[in-house]
Short mmCIF file of C-alpha atoms in Angstrom, two decimals:
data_model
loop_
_atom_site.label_atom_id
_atom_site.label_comp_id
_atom_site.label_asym_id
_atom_site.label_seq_id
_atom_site.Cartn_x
_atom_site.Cartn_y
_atom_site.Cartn_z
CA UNK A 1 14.18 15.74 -14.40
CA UNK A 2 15.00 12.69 -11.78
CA UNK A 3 12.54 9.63 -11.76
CA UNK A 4 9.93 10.15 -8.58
CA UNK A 5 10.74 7.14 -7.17
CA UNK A 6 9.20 8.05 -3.79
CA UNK A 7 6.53 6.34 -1.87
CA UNK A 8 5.09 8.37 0.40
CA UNK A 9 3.21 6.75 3.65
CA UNK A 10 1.63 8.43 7.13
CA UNK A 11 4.80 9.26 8.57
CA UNK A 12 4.97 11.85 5.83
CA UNK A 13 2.26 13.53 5.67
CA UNK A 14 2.32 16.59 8.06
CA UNK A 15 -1.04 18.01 9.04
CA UNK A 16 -1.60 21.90 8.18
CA UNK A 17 -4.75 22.34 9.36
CA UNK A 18 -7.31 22.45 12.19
CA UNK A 19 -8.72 19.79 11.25
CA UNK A 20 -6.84 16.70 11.25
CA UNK A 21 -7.94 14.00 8.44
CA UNK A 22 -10.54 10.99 9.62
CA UNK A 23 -8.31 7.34 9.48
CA UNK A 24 -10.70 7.01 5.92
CA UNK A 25 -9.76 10.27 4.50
CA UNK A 26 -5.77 9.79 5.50
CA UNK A 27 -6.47 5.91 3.71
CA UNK A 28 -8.00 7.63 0.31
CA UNK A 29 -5.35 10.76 1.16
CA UNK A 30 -2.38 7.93 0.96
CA UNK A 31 -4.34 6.47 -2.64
CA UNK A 32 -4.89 9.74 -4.40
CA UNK A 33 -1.30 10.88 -3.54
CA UNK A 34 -0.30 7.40 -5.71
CA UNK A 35 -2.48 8.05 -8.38
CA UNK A 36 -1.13 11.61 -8.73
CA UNK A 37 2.20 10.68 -9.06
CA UNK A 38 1.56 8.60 -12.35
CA UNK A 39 -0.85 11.46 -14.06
CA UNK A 40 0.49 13.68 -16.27
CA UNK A 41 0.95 17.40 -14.56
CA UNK A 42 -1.02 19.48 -14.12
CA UNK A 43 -2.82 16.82 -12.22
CA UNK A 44 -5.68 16.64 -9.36
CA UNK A 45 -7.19 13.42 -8.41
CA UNK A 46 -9.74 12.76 -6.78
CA UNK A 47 -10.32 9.50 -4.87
CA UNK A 48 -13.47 8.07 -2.11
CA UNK A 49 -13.34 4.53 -0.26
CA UNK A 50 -9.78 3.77 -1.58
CA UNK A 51 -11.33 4.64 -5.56
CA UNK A 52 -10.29 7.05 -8.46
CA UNK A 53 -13.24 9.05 -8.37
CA UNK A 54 -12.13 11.40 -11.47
CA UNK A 55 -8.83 13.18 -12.36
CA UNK A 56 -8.00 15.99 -14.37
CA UNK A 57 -4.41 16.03 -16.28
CA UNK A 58 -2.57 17.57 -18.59
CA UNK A 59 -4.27 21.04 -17.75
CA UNK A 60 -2.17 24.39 -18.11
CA UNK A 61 -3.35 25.20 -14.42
CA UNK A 62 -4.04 23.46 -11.57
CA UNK A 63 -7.95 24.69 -11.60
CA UNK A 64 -8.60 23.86 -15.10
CA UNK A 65 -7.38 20.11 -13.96
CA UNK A 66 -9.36 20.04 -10.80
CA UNK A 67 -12.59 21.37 -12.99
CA UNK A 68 -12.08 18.49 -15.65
CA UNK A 69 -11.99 16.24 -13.09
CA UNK A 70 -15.01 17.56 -11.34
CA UNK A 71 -16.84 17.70 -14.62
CA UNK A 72 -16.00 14.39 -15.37
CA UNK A 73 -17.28 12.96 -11.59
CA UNK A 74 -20.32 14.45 -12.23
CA UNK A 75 -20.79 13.24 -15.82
CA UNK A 76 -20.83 9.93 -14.13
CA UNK A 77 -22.89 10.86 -11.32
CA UNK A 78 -20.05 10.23 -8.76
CA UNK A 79 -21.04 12.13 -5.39
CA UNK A 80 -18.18 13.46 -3.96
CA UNK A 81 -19.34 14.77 -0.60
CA UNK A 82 -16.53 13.24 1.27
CA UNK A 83 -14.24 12.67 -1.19
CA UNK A 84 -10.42 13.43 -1.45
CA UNK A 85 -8.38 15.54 -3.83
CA UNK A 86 -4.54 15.28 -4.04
CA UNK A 87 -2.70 17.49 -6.41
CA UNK A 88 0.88 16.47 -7.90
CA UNK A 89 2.43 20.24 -7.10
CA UNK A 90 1.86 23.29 -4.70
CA UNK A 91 -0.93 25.77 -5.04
CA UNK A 92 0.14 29.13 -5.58
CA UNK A 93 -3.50 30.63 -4.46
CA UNK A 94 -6.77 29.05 -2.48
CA UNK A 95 -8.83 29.03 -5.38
CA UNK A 96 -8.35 25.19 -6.00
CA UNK A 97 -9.48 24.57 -2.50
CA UNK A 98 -12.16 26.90 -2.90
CA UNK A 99 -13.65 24.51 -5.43
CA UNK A 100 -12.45 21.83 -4.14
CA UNK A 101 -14.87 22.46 -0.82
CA UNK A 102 -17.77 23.93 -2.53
CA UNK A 103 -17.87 20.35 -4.38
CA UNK A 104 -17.96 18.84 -1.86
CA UNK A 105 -14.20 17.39 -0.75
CA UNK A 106 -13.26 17.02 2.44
CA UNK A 107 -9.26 16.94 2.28
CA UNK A 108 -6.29 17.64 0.39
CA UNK A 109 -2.68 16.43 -0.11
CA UNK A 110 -0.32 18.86 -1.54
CA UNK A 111 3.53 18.92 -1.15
CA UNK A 112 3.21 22.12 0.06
CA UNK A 113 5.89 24.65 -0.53
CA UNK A 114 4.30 27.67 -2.05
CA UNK A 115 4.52 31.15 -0.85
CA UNK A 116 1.04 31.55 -0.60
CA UNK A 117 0.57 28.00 1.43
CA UNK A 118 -0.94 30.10 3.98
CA UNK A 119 -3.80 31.41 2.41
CA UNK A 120 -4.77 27.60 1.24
CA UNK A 121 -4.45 26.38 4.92
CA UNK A 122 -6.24 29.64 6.23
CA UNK A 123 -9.11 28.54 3.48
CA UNK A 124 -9.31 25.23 5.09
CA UNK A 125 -9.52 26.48 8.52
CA UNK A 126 -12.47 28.60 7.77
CA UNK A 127 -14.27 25.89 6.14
CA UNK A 128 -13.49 22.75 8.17
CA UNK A 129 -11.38 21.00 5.32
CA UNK A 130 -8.38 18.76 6.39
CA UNK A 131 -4.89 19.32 4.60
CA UNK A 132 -1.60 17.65 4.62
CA UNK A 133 1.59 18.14 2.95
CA UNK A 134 4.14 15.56 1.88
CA UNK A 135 7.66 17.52 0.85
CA UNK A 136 7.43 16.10 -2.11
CA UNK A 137 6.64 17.26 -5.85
CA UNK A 138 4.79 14.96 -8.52
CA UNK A 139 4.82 17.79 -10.90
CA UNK A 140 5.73 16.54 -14.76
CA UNK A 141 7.65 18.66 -16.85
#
């Protein structure tokens, strides 16, 4: 596997959604997406004002990483109604988003890519979430 060098800024991220992302969720958007990229996959972070809120790693699926890390915001009593969760691959069905809103996030950066993308963004669109996609995989192994 090649070292992720790559830095990804606004210029990258491409809007999928609706509902484009508030300048404070593309800010914590830009954050998470760094965090991600140094968490060991399967990763979800979730960031708020520019901080890690929680993450999840290490998880065999992408929901079992964004429940640890909602599990472990709450253990802390970290509110995250209008926080941020990036994830460090695609996801192959809504359901991460799915839990993602119902705990209150707000937006989402992905790379994008799946075959399914459009049921994730077609999620969003129902619910008023904001996504964007960078191009570019974090994913670990």
């Amino acid at each position: 596997q090649d070292k992720d060098t790559s830095i990804q800024t606004r210029s990258d991220l491409t809007v999928v959604t609706a509902k484009v992302p508030t300048e404070k969720e593309t800010e914590d958007l830009l954050f998470a997406n760094i965090l991600v990229k140094h968490t060991k996959s399967n990763a979800i972070v979730l960031a708020k004002n520019k901080q890690l809120i929680a993450s999840g790693t290490g998880q065999t699926s992408r929901v079992d990483a964004l429940n640890q890390a909602i599990e472990k915001a709450g253990t802390f009593k970290f509110n995250l109604n209008g926080a941020v969760m990036a994830s460090d691959a695609f996801f192959p069905f809504p359901d991460c988003v799915e839990i993602a809103h119902k705990a209150g996030i707000t937006a989402v950066v992905q790379p994008g890519g799946s075959i399914k993308d459009a049921e994730s963004v077609a999620y969003c669109n129902e619910n008023g979430l904001a996504m964007v996609t960078t191009g570019i995989r974090h994913f670990k192994h």
